[in-house]
mmCIF file of C-alpha atoms and ligand atoms in Angstrom:
data_model
loop_
_atom_site.group_PDB
_atom_site.id
_atom_site.type_symbol
_atom_site.label_atom_id
_atom_site.label_comp_id
_atom_site.label_asym_id
_atom_site.label_seq_id
_atom_site.Cartn_x
_atom_site.Cartn_y
_atom_site.Cartn_z
ATOM 1 C CA MET A 1 126.758 84.694 106.461
ATOM 2 C CA THR A 2 123.914 84.394 109.252
ATOM 3 C CA ARG A 3 120.876 82.813 108.283
ATOM 4 C CA HIS A 4 119.006 85.665 107.811
ATOM 5 C CA GLU A 5 120.530 87.253 105.890
ATOM 6 C CA MET A 6 119.981 84.239 103.728
ATOM 7 C CA LEU A 7 115.901 84.519 103.286
ATOM 8 C CA SER A 8 114.129 86.610 101.589
ATOM 9 C CA PRO A 9 112.107 90.026 103.757
ATOM 10 C CA ALA A 10 109.007 87.908 103.370
ATOM 11 C CA ALA A 11 110.339 85.234 104.646
ATOM 12 C CA GLU A 12 111.466 86.914 107.196
ATOM 13 C CA LEU A 13 108.469 88.277 108.787
ATOM 14 C CA HIS A 14 106.977 84.695 108.517
ATOM 15 C CA ALA A 15 109.055 83.480 110.557
ATOM 16 C CA ASN A 16 109.494 86.765 112.979
ATOM 17 C CA VAL A 17 105.615 86.053 113.812
ATOM 18 C CA SER A 18 105.692 82.320 113.861
ATOM 19 C CA VAL A 19 106.073 82.592 117.554
ATOM 20 C CA PRO A 20 103.921 83.152 120.562
ATOM 21 C CA PHE A 21 103.114 86.597 121.179
ATOM 22 C CA GLU A 22 104.956 86.290 124.820
ATOM 23 C CA SER A 23 108.204 86.522 122.724
ATOM 24 C CA ALA A 24 107.184 88.516 120.021
ATOM 25 C CA ARG A 25 109.753 91.079 119.057
ATOM 26 C CA ALA A 26 109.767 93.659 116.034
ATOM 27 C CA MET A 27 109.749 93.398 112.847
ATOM 28 C CA PRO A 28 113.010 92.333 110.932
ATOM 29 C CA LYS A 29 114.066 95.623 109.556
ATOM 30 C CA SER A 30 114.167 94.170 105.973
ATOM 31 C CA VAL A 31 110.228 94.364 105.510
ATOM 32 C CA TYR A 32 110.592 98.434 106.233
ATOM 33 C CA THR A 33 114.156 98.779 103.717
ATOM 34 C CA SER A 34 113.338 97.168 100.897
ATOM 35 C CA PRO A 35 111.941 97.810 97.668
ATOM 36 C CA ALA A 36 111.285 94.775 96.502
ATOM 37 C CA PHE A 37 108.799 94.430 100.361
ATOM 38 C CA LEU A 38 107.253 97.288 99.032
ATOM 39 C CA ALA A 39 105.994 95.553 95.908
ATOM 40 C CA LEU A 40 104.674 93.069 96.927
ATOM 41 C CA GLU A 41 102.780 95.391 99.680
ATOM 42 C CA GLN A 42 101.165 97.032 97.186
ATOM 43 C CA LYS A 43 100.166 94.697 95.230
ATOM 44 C CA HIS A 44 98.898 91.504 98.255
ATOM 45 C CA ILE A 45 97.976 94.431 100.222
ATOM 46 C CA PHE A 46 96.775 98.063 99.057
ATOM 47 C CA GLY A 47 96.103 96.768 95.608
ATOM 48 C CA ARG A 48 93.272 94.359 97.182
ATOM 49 C CA GLU A 49 91.892 95.165 100.337
ATOM 50 C CA TRP A 50 89.494 98.951 101.498
ATOM 51 C CA LEU A 51 91.504 101.275 101.816
ATOM 52 C CA CYS A 52 90.341 104.993 103.031
ATOM 53 C CA ALA A 53 89.724 108.169 100.604
ATOM 54 C CA GLY A 54 88.904 109.965 104.381
ATOM 55 C CA ARG A 55 84.950 111.159 105.112
ATOM 56 C CA ALA A 56 82.109 111.482 103.230
ATOM 57 C CA GLU A 57 80.893 114.907 104.752
ATOM 58 C CA THR A 58 84.542 116.537 103.174
ATOM 59 C CA LEU A 59 82.399 115.580 99.336
ATOM 60 C CA PRO A 60 78.866 117.513 100.212
ATOM 61 C CA ASN A 61 77.600 118.767 96.889
ATOM 62 C CA PRO A 62 78.152 117.053 92.910
ATOM 63 C CA GLY A 63 80.976 117.561 91.148
ATOM 64 C CA ASP A 64 83.030 117.711 94.720
ATOM 65 C CA TYR A 65 85.892 115.430 93.944
ATOM 66 C CA LEU A 66 89.204 114.492 95.910
ATOM 67 C CA THR A 67 92.134 112.328 93.647
ATOM 68 C CA MET A 68 94.211 109.503 95.302
ATOM 69 C CA GLU A 69 96.211 106.472 94.382
ATOM 70 C CA ILE A 70 96.093 103.406 95.053
ATOM 71 C CA ALA A 71 98.784 101.089 94.836
ATOM 72 C CA GLY A 72 99.527 103.817 92.085
ATOM 73 C CA GLU A 73 96.668 103.737 90.009
ATOM 74 C CA PRO A 74 95.622 107.049 90.423
ATOM 75 C CA VAL A 75 92.020 107.456 91.040
ATOM 76 C CA ILE A 76 88.904 110.224 91.031
ATOM 77 C CA VAL A 77 86.755 110.331 94.316
ATOM 78 C CA LEU A 78 83.616 112.738 93.998
ATOM 79 C CA ARG A 79 80.017 113.160 94.488
ATOM 80 C CA ASP A 80 77.543 112.359 91.417
ATOM 81 C CA ARG A 81 74.083 113.808 90.410
ATOM 82 C CA ALA A 82 72.465 111.786 91.961
ATOM 83 C CA GLY A 83 74.145 112.710 95.453
ATOM 84 C CA GLU A 84 76.337 109.158 95.037
ATOM 85 C CA ILE A 85 79.458 108.780 96.171
ATOM 86 C CA ARG A 86 81.814 107.351 93.699
ATOM 87 C CA ALA A 87 85.100 106.307 92.530
ATOM 88 C CA MET A 88 86.753 105.986 88.977
ATOM 89 C CA SER A 89 89.996 106.065 87.009
ATOM 90 C CA ASN A 90 92.114 109.181 86.845
ATOM 91 C CA VAL A 91 93.195 108.487 83.831
ATOM 92 C CA CYS A 92 91.906 109.765 79.947
ATOM 93 C CA ARG A 93 90.303 107.560 77.439
ATOM 94 C CA HIS A 94 91.810 109.465 75.029
ATOM 95 C CA ARG A 95 96.410 109.402 75.250
ATOM 96 C CA MET A 96 95.688 109.218 79.182
ATOM 97 C CA SER A 97 96.853 112.298 80.900
ATOM 98 C CA THR A 98 95.508 112.469 83.782
ATOM 99 C CA LEU A 99 92.608 114.094 84.772
ATOM 100 C CA LEU A 100 91.546 115.963 88.076
ATOM 101 C CA GLU A 101 94.428 117.108 90.728
ATOM 102 C CA GLY A 102 93.917 117.673 94.133
ATOM 103 C CA ARG A 103 90.356 118.816 95.293
ATOM 104 C CA GLY A 104 87.707 120.813 94.387
ATOM 105 C CA ASN A 105 84.155 120.698 92.235
ATOM 106 C CA VAL A 106 83.910 120.987 88.807
ATOM 107 C CA ARG A 107 80.548 120.521 86.749
ATOM 108 C CA SER A 108 82.243 117.452 84.789
ATOM 109 C CA ILE A 109 85.615 116.505 84.108
ATOM 110 C CA VAL A 110 87.854 117.977 81.396
ATOM 111 C CA CYS A 111 91.278 116.878 80.436
ATOM 112 C CA PRO A 112 93.817 119.130 80.888
ATOM 113 C CA TYR A 113 95.167 117.713 77.511
ATOM 114 C CA HIS A 114 92.722 117.936 74.237
ATOM 115 C CA ALA A 115 89.803 118.275 76.632
ATOM 116 C CA TRP A 116 87.790 115.104 76.376
ATOM 117 C CA THR A 117 84.873 116.161 78.855
ATOM 118 C CA TYR A 118 83.459 113.507 80.735
ATOM 119 C CA ASN A 119 80.164 113.886 83.112
ATOM 120 C CA LEU A 120 80.561 112.896 86.527
ATOM 121 C CA ASP A 121 79.003 109.461 86.267
ATOM 122 C CA GLY A 122 82.462 109.253 84.013
ATOM 123 C CA SER A 123 80.476 108.810 80.966
ATOM 124 C CA LEU A 124 82.713 110.303 77.792
ATOM 125 C CA ARG A 125 80.391 113.806 77.389
ATOM 126 C CA GLY A 126 82.401 114.765 74.593
ATOM 127 C CA ALA A 127 85.498 115.315 72.215
ATOM 128 C CA PRO A 128 87.184 117.876 69.727
ATOM 129 C CA ALA A 129 87.618 117.257 65.977
ATOM 130 C CA MET A 130 87.239 112.973 66.487
ATOM 131 C CA GLY A 131 84.460 112.817 63.829
ATOM 132 C CA ARG A 132 86.726 111.962 61.684
ATOM 133 C CA ASN A 133 87.710 108.496 63.235
ATOM 134 C CA GLU A 134 85.983 105.489 62.270
ATOM 135 C CA ALA A 135 87.057 103.920 65.518
ATOM 136 C CA PHE A 136 86.178 106.775 68.459
ATOM 137 C CA CYS A 137 82.343 106.104 69.706
ATOM 138 C CA LYS A 138 81.228 108.344 72.152
ATOM 139 C CA ASP A 139 78.696 106.164 73.381
ATOM 140 C CA GLN A 140 81.171 103.224 74.038
ATOM 141 C CA ILE A 141 83.772 105.235 76.193
ATOM 142 C CA THR A 142 83.785 105.751 80.231
ATOM 143 C CA LEU A 143 86.455 106.378 82.851
ATOM 144 C CA PRO A 144 86.339 102.819 84.573
ATOM 145 C CA SER A 145 85.051 102.975 87.576
ATOM 146 C CA VAL A 146 86.751 101.585 90.788
ATOM 147 C CA ARG A 147 84.730 100.300 93.647
ATOM 148 C CA CYS A 148 83.701 102.220 96.463
ATOM 149 C CA GLU A 149 81.278 102.187 99.979
ATOM 150 C CA VAL A 150 80.523 104.468 102.693
ATOM 151 C CA TRP A 151 81.173 103.003 105.563
ATOM 152 C CA LEU A 152 79.910 105.052 108.879
ATOM 153 C CA GLY A 153 80.987 107.903 106.950
ATOM 154 C CA TRP A 154 84.694 106.340 105.732
ATOM 155 C CA ILE A 155 85.034 107.109 102.300
ATOM 156 C CA MET A 156 86.151 103.126 101.228
ATOM 157 C CA VAL A 157 87.510 101.949 98.002
ATOM 158 C CA THR A 158 89.506 99.197 96.636
ATOM 159 C CA LEU A 159 90.501 97.904 93.214
ATOM 160 C CA ASN A 160 88.921 94.449 94.349
ATOM 161 C CA PRO A 161 86.094 93.158 92.590
ATOM 162 C CA ASP A 162 85.941 90.096 95.438
ATOM 163 C CA LEU A 163 86.274 91.552 98.744
ATOM 164 C CA PRO A 164 83.383 91.717 101.091
ATOM 165 C CA SER A 165 81.678 94.906 102.104
ATOM 166 C CA PRO A 166 83.577 97.255 104.719
ATOM 167 C CA GLN A 167 79.719 96.793 106.400
ATOM 168 C CA GLU A 168 80.411 92.983 106.103
ATOM 169 C CA THR A 169 84.363 92.962 107.371
ATOM 170 C CA LEU A 170 84.591 95.177 109.814
ATOM 171 C CA LYS A 171 81.004 94.597 111.536
ATOM 172 C CA ASP A 172 83.108 93.759 114.618
ATOM 173 C CA VAL A 173 84.158 97.719 114.764
ATOM 174 C CA GLU A 174 80.641 98.689 115.268
ATOM 175 C CA SER A 175 79.475 96.656 118.042
ATOM 176 C CA LEU A 176 82.642 97.876 120.236
ATOM 177 C CA VAL A 177 82.636 101.572 119.161
ATOM 178 C CA GLY A 178 78.625 102.133 117.445
ATOM 179 C CA TYR A 179 77.397 104.031 121.013
ATOM 180 C CA LEU A 180 79.535 106.344 118.934
ATOM 181 C CA ASP A 181 78.053 106.676 116.028
ATOM 182 C CA MET A 182 80.902 107.511 114.029
ATOM 183 C CA SER A 183 78.814 108.270 111.037
ATOM 184 C CA SER A 184 77.246 111.397 112.988
ATOM 185 C CA TYR A 185 80.696 113.201 113.514
ATOM 186 C CA VAL A 186 81.926 116.046 111.471
ATOM 187 C CA GLU A 187 85.681 116.565 109.666
ATOM 188 C CA THR A 188 86.188 119.951 110.483
ATOM 189 C CA PHE A 189 90.098 120.435 109.144
ATOM 190 C CA GLN A 190 92.081 117.938 106.671
ATOM 191 C CA GLU A 191 95.721 118.266 105.137
ATOM 192 C CA GLN A 192 98.019 115.795 103.269
ATOM 193 C CA PHE A 193 101.292 115.612 104.410
ATOM 194 C CA ARG A 194 104.742 113.648 103.184
ATOM 195 C CA TRP A 195 106.909 112.141 106.321
ATOM 196 C CA ALA A 196 110.792 110.451 106.351
ATOM 197 C CA THR A 197 109.326 106.878 107.239
ATOM 198 C CA ASN A 198 108.203 103.835 106.404
ATOM 199 C CA TRP A 199 103.911 103.427 106.227
ATOM 200 C CA LYS A 200 104.534 100.929 108.590
ATOM 201 C CA VAL A 201 106.216 102.477 111.057
ATOM 202 C CA LEU A 202 103.586 105.590 111.384
ATOM 203 C CA ALA A 203 101.285 102.930 111.602
ATOM 204 C CA GLU A 204 102.694 100.810 114.569
ATOM 205 C CA ASN A 205 103.222 103.842 116.119
ATOM 206 C CA PHE A 206 99.758 104.467 116.109
ATOM 207 C CA MET A 207 98.987 101.310 117.646
ATOM 208 C CA GLU A 208 101.088 101.208 120.660
ATOM 209 C CA SER A 209 100.328 104.137 123.010
ATOM 210 C CA TYR A 210 103.114 102.462 125.353
ATOM 211 C CA HIS A 211 104.760 105.773 123.259
ATOM 212 C CA LEU A 212 102.417 108.686 124.832
ATOM 213 C CA PRO A 213 104.181 109.248 128.310
ATOM 214 C CA VAL A 214 107.366 110.164 126.926
ATOM 215 C CA CYS A 215 106.961 111.330 123.082
ATOM 216 C CA HIS A 216 103.801 113.010 124.181
ATOM 217 C CA GLU A 217 105.593 114.251 127.446
ATOM 218 C CA GLY A 218 104.754 117.667 126.042
ATOM 219 C CA THR A 219 100.972 117.325 125.016
ATOM 220 C CA ILE A 220 98.708 114.791 125.742
ATOM 221 C CA GLY A 221 101.360 112.999 127.458
ATOM 222 C CA GLY A 222 100.141 113.575 130.984
ATOM 223 C CA SER A 223 96.435 113.143 130.452
ATOM 224 C CA VAL A 224 97.557 108.818 130.151
ATOM 225 C CA ASP A 225 98.382 106.970 132.426
ATOM 226 C CA LEU A 226 100.010 103.144 131.349
ATOM 227 C CA ASN A 227 97.342 100.647 133.613
ATOM 228 C CA GLN A 228 95.102 103.217 132.209
ATOM 229 C CA MET A 229 95.597 100.955 128.716
ATOM 230 C CA THR A 230 93.897 97.615 127.865
ATOM 231 C CA CYS A 231 95.055 96.104 124.274
ATOM 232 C CA PRO A 232 92.532 93.222 123.602
ATOM 233 C CA GLU A 233 93.043 90.769 120.674
ATOM 234 C CA GLY A 234 92.541 92.116 117.776
ATOM 235 C CA PHE A 235 89.691 90.857 114.911
ATOM 236 C CA ALA A 236 91.280 90.170 111.226
ATOM 237 C CA SER A 237 90.771 93.062 109.494
ATOM 238 C CA PHE A 238 91.997 95.614 112.489
ATOM 239 C CA ASN A 239 93.350 95.657 116.210
ATOM 240 C CA TYR A 240 92.684 98.352 118.623
ATOM 241 C CA HIS A 241 92.708 99.430 122.028
ATOM 242 C CA TRP A 242 91.176 101.665 124.207
ATOM 243 C CA ILE A 243 92.112 103.998 127.118
ATOM 244 C CA VAL A 244 90.483 105.718 129.789
ATOM 245 C CA LYS A 245 91.290 109.350 130.280
ATOM 246 C CA ASN A 246 91.234 111.679 133.174
ATOM 247 C CA ASP A 247 90.149 115.069 133.207
ATOM 248 C CA THR A 248 92.806 116.904 131.644
ATOM 249 C CA ILE A 249 91.681 117.576 128.013
ATOM 250 C CA PRO A 250 87.734 117.817 128.267
ATOM 251 C CA LEU A 251 87.397 117.803 124.436
ATOM 252 C CA SER A 252 88.296 114.106 124.519
ATOM 253 C CA LEU A 253 85.078 113.087 127.165
ATOM 254 C CA ALA A 254 82.076 113.240 126.032
ATOM 255 C CA HIS A 255 80.023 116.491 126.134
ATOM 256 C CA PRO A 256 78.253 118.208 129.235
ATOM 257 C CA SER A 257 75.468 118.613 127.850
ATOM 258 C CA ASN A 258 75.345 114.602 126.653
ATOM 259 C CA THR A 259 72.910 112.430 128.775
ATOM 260 C CA THR A 260 73.436 108.973 126.912
ATOM 261 C CA LEU A 261 76.966 107.610 127.682
ATOM 262 C CA THR A 262 77.227 106.680 130.816
ATOM 263 C CA GLY A 263 80.565 105.539 133.139
ATOM 264 C CA ASP A 264 83.603 104.970 131.249
ATOM 265 C CA GLN A 265 81.832 105.479 127.944
ATOM 266 C CA ARG A 266 82.355 109.334 128.738
ATOM 267 C CA ARG A 267 85.672 108.537 129.253
ATOM 268 C CA ILE A 268 87.450 106.323 126.797
ATOM 269 C CA THR A 269 89.297 107.107 123.835
ATOM 270 C CA TRP A 270 89.583 103.925 121.161
ATOM 271 C CA LEU A 271 92.539 103.030 118.817
ATOM 272 C CA LEU A 272 91.311 101.621 115.725
ATOM 273 C CA SER A 273 93.920 100.671 113.233
ATOM 274 C CA ILE A 274 91.610 99.209 110.398
ATOM 275 C CA TYR A 275 93.968 97.055 108.320
ATOM 276 C CA PRO A 276 95.929 97.508 106.183
ATOM 277 C CA SER A 277 96.533 101.600 106.706
ATOM 278 C CA LEU A 278 93.145 103.709 107.924
ATOM 279 C CA LEU A 279 94.133 104.845 111.881
ATOM 280 C CA ILE A 280 91.185 105.947 113.557
ATOM 281 C CA THR A 281 91.264 107.833 117.572
ATOM 282 C CA LEU A 282 87.627 107.664 118.464
ATOM 283 C CA THR A 283 86.522 109.726 121.385
ATOM 284 C CA PRO A 284 83.097 110.930 122.563
ATOM 285 C CA GLY A 285 84.550 114.453 121.495
ATOM 286 C CA TYR A 286 86.630 114.524 119.329
ATOM 287 C CA PHE A 287 88.244 111.852 116.402
ATOM 288 C CA TRP A 288 91.150 112.334 114.016
ATOM 289 C CA TYR A 289 92.350 109.879 110.746
ATOM 290 C CA LEU A 290 95.029 108.918 109.432
ATOM 291 C CA SER A 291 94.958 107.140 106.397
ATOM 292 C CA LEU A 292 98.601 106.232 104.923
ATOM 293 C CA THR A 293 99.622 105.449 101.101
ATOM 294 C CA PRO A 294 103.169 105.111 100.730
ATOM 295 C CA ASP A 295 105.712 106.059 98.967
ATOM 296 C CA GLY A 296 108.903 103.957 98.438
ATOM 297 C CA PRO A 297 110.188 101.855 101.418
ATOM 298 C CA GLY A 298 111.451 105.493 103.223
ATOM 299 C CA HIS A 299 108.297 108.475 103.088
ATOM 300 C CA VAL A 300 104.929 107.587 103.540
ATOM 301 C CA ASN A 301 101.666 109.975 102.030
ATOM 302 C CA VAL A 302 99.332 110.940 104.508
ATOM 303 C CA LEU A 303 96.265 111.830 104.376
ATOM 304 C CA TYR A 304 95.777 113.782 108.023
ATOM 305 C CA GLY A 305 92.085 114.710 109.522
ATOM 306 C CA GLY A 306 89.578 115.101 112.277
ATOM 307 C CA GLY A 307 86.849 116.188 113.629
ATOM 308 C CA MET A 308 84.717 116.516 116.562
ATOM 309 C CA SER A 309 81.327 115.107 117.775
ATOM 310 C CA ALA A 310 78.054 115.767 117.375
ATOM 311 C CA ASP A 311 77.511 117.582 120.689
ATOM 312 C CA TRP A 312 80.944 119.425 120.602
ATOM 313 C CA ILE A 313 79.631 120.815 117.190
ATOM 314 C CA ALA A 314 77.026 122.133 118.729
ATOM 315 C CA ASP A 315 78.541 123.761 121.480
ATOM 316 C CA PRO A 316 78.222 127.632 121.592
ATOM 317 C CA SER A 317 81.513 127.633 121.282
ATOM 318 C CA SER A 318 82.472 124.793 118.907
ATOM 319 C CA GLY A 319 85.135 127.254 117.152
ATOM 320 C CA ASP A 320 87.171 127.951 119.957
ATOM 321 C CA HIS A 321 86.674 124.097 120.777
ATOM 322 C CA ILE A 322 87.963 123.342 116.983
ATOM 323 C CA ALA A 323 90.915 125.404 116.531
ATOM 324 C CA ALA A 324 91.822 124.112 120.343
ATOM 325 C CA LEU A 325 91.513 120.666 119.001
ATOM 326 C CA ARG A 326 93.497 121.406 115.812
ATOM 327 C CA ALA A 327 96.134 123.046 117.771
ATOM 328 C CA LEU A 328 96.630 120.267 119.882
ATOM 329 C CA LEU A 329 96.528 117.802 117.498
ATOM 330 C CA ALA A 330 99.031 119.553 115.355
ATOM 331 C CA ASP A 331 101.694 119.967 118.028
ATOM 332 C CA VAL A 332 101.111 115.937 118.627
ATOM 333 C CA ASN A 333 101.206 115.402 114.928
ATOM 334 C CA ASP A 334 105.025 117.106 115.412
ATOM 335 C CA GLU A 335 106.282 114.787 118.360
ATOM 336 C CA ASP A 336 104.897 111.278 116.196
ATOM 337 C CA LYS A 337 106.886 112.931 113.281
ATOM 338 C CA GLY A 338 110.173 113.412 115.076
ATOM 339 C CA CYS A 339 109.748 109.915 116.799
ATOM 340 C CA THR A 340 108.891 107.882 113.739
ATOM 341 C CA GLU A 341 111.318 109.087 111.252
ATOM 342 C CA LYS A 342 114.240 108.600 114.597
ATOM 343 C CA VAL A 343 112.733 105.319 114.641
ATOM 344 C CA TYR A 344 113.044 104.892 110.371
ATOM 345 C CA ARG A 345 116.799 106.258 110.376
ATOM 346 C CA GLY A 346 117.775 103.682 112.985
ATOM 347 C CA LEU A 347 115.940 100.870 110.562
ATOM 348 C CA CYS A 348 118.510 102.082 108.044
ATOM 349 C CA SER A 349 121.881 101.138 110.807
ATOM 350 C CA ASP A 350 123.893 98.183 110.194
ATOM 351 C CA LEU A 351 124.102 97.568 113.992
ATOM 352 C CA GLY A 352 120.537 98.188 114.373
ATOM 353 C CA ALA A 353 117.924 95.371 115.684
ATOM 354 C CA PRO A 354 114.673 94.677 116.224
ATOM 355 C CA GLY A 355 113.547 94.431 120.299
ATOM 356 C CA PRO A 356 111.479 92.120 122.008
ATOM 357 C CA LEU A 357 107.777 93.802 122.780
ATOM 358 C CA SER A 358 105.674 95.102 125.507
ATOM 359 C CA HIS A 359 102.543 93.448 126.592
ATOM 360 C CA LEU A 360 100.823 97.133 125.359
ATOM 361 C CA GLU A 361 102.073 96.037 122.032
ATOM 362 C CA ARG A 362 100.080 93.753 121.239
ATOM 363 C CA PRO A 363 98.360 95.457 118.456
ATOM 364 C CA ASN A 364 102.355 95.686 117.008
ATOM 365 C CA PHE A 365 102.523 92.371 116.906
ATOM 366 C CA GLU A 366 98.783 91.281 115.680
ATOM 367 C CA PHE A 367 99.450 93.756 112.679
ATOM 368 C CA ALA A 368 103.067 91.781 111.482
ATOM 369 C CA GLN A 369 100.997 88.883 111.248
ATOM 370 C CA TYR A 370 98.325 90.532 109.409
ATOM 371 C CA ILE A 371 100.795 91.847 106.303
ATOM 372 C CA ALA A 372 102.254 87.919 106.635
ATOM 373 C CA SER A 373 98.882 86.580 106.118
ATOM 374 C CA ARG A 374 99.339 88.348 103.027
ATOM 375 C CA VAL A 375 102.194 88.248 101.829
ATOM 376 C CA PRO A 376 103.542 84.969 100.751
ATOM 377 C CA ALA A 377 106.687 83.823 102.733
ATOM 378 C CA GLN A 378 107.717 82.095 99.408
ATOM 379 C CA ALA A 379 107.047 85.841 97.873
ATOM 380 C CA THR A 380 110.812 87.513 96.996
HETATM 381 S S1 FES B 401 95.036 112.582 76.677
HETATM 382 FE FE1 FES B 401 93.234 113.763 77.510
HETATM 383 S S2 FES B 401 91.985 114.519 76.245
HETATM 384 FE FE2 FES B 401 93.861 114.012 75.015
HETATM 385 FE FE1 FE2 B 402 101.646 109.739 119.151
#
């Protein structure tokens, strides 16, 4: 038995990241394939960090809601009667059925089992045939609330009562890309899908653009040049890199009517990986994002959406641009699905082993360090 076969996945990961970036390797296979390591990630990462539920502009009216899971916990995010976005448990206070599914609009939350009915603030409005139970007190029954804040248009939720706000932990995002005013971008499409890969493989695929010319040869590969990519050191709560784009895809550039962006600001694409699982591509023209939820070691549920900057939305041909963007990104996504599912198959092989990282994969190494910083080396 080799030394590494005796280490737990967490210990292997800590050993993997304890080298300088100049001699870094991809993460060990076990951190992707081990169910026990995923359980540690759910506990130490997904159960404790800010996660993204999508864009606030997709819930414009009172009663608009979406549902999600945080580390296995069913959660409702909705806009309440006061116009605030709030989050709460999606589990009925009677015999614990889940309440809402998918997305939609409700006047109140009605349990599908026995019709206990909740107001949009989570308080119980009514329950049939409960008057004879002396322990039942309608006024004391409320769906537990979950922390929820809107940050630059992103709905952020967490089960952790002690985390600083996203405004605080992600203030460096604003210093870097504040000139693009993400809160004014408008989501124009959104869908969910499930891919056969580990959530970290997809996150890592996003955080390096090394694969763009090859994996994306059929779509955006021609608009990038490996020599035009900059991968600086990241921050504790996110990593990033940027690409100076050529003119191949005008939608990724500042709109011709825009007079405030100057020089490279008009053509820089930012790739922001907000730990643990919000991945944002931000250009002066469009944005798209992935918010990842692990589903076992070998699958990931993905909330995928995108849209345009205010300038492009105001363009008389915005409908055409939106359709063109969506078609382009759908093809890009298909290419990423192929690459990330192939990586997971390789990770599950006996002969596979992690190789050295390019200087263009600095964010991947920082991501591995982040995971290691959350999951203790002795955890099993
Ligand atoms: S479980 Fe919800 S009303 Fe019975
Ligand atoms: Fe990609």
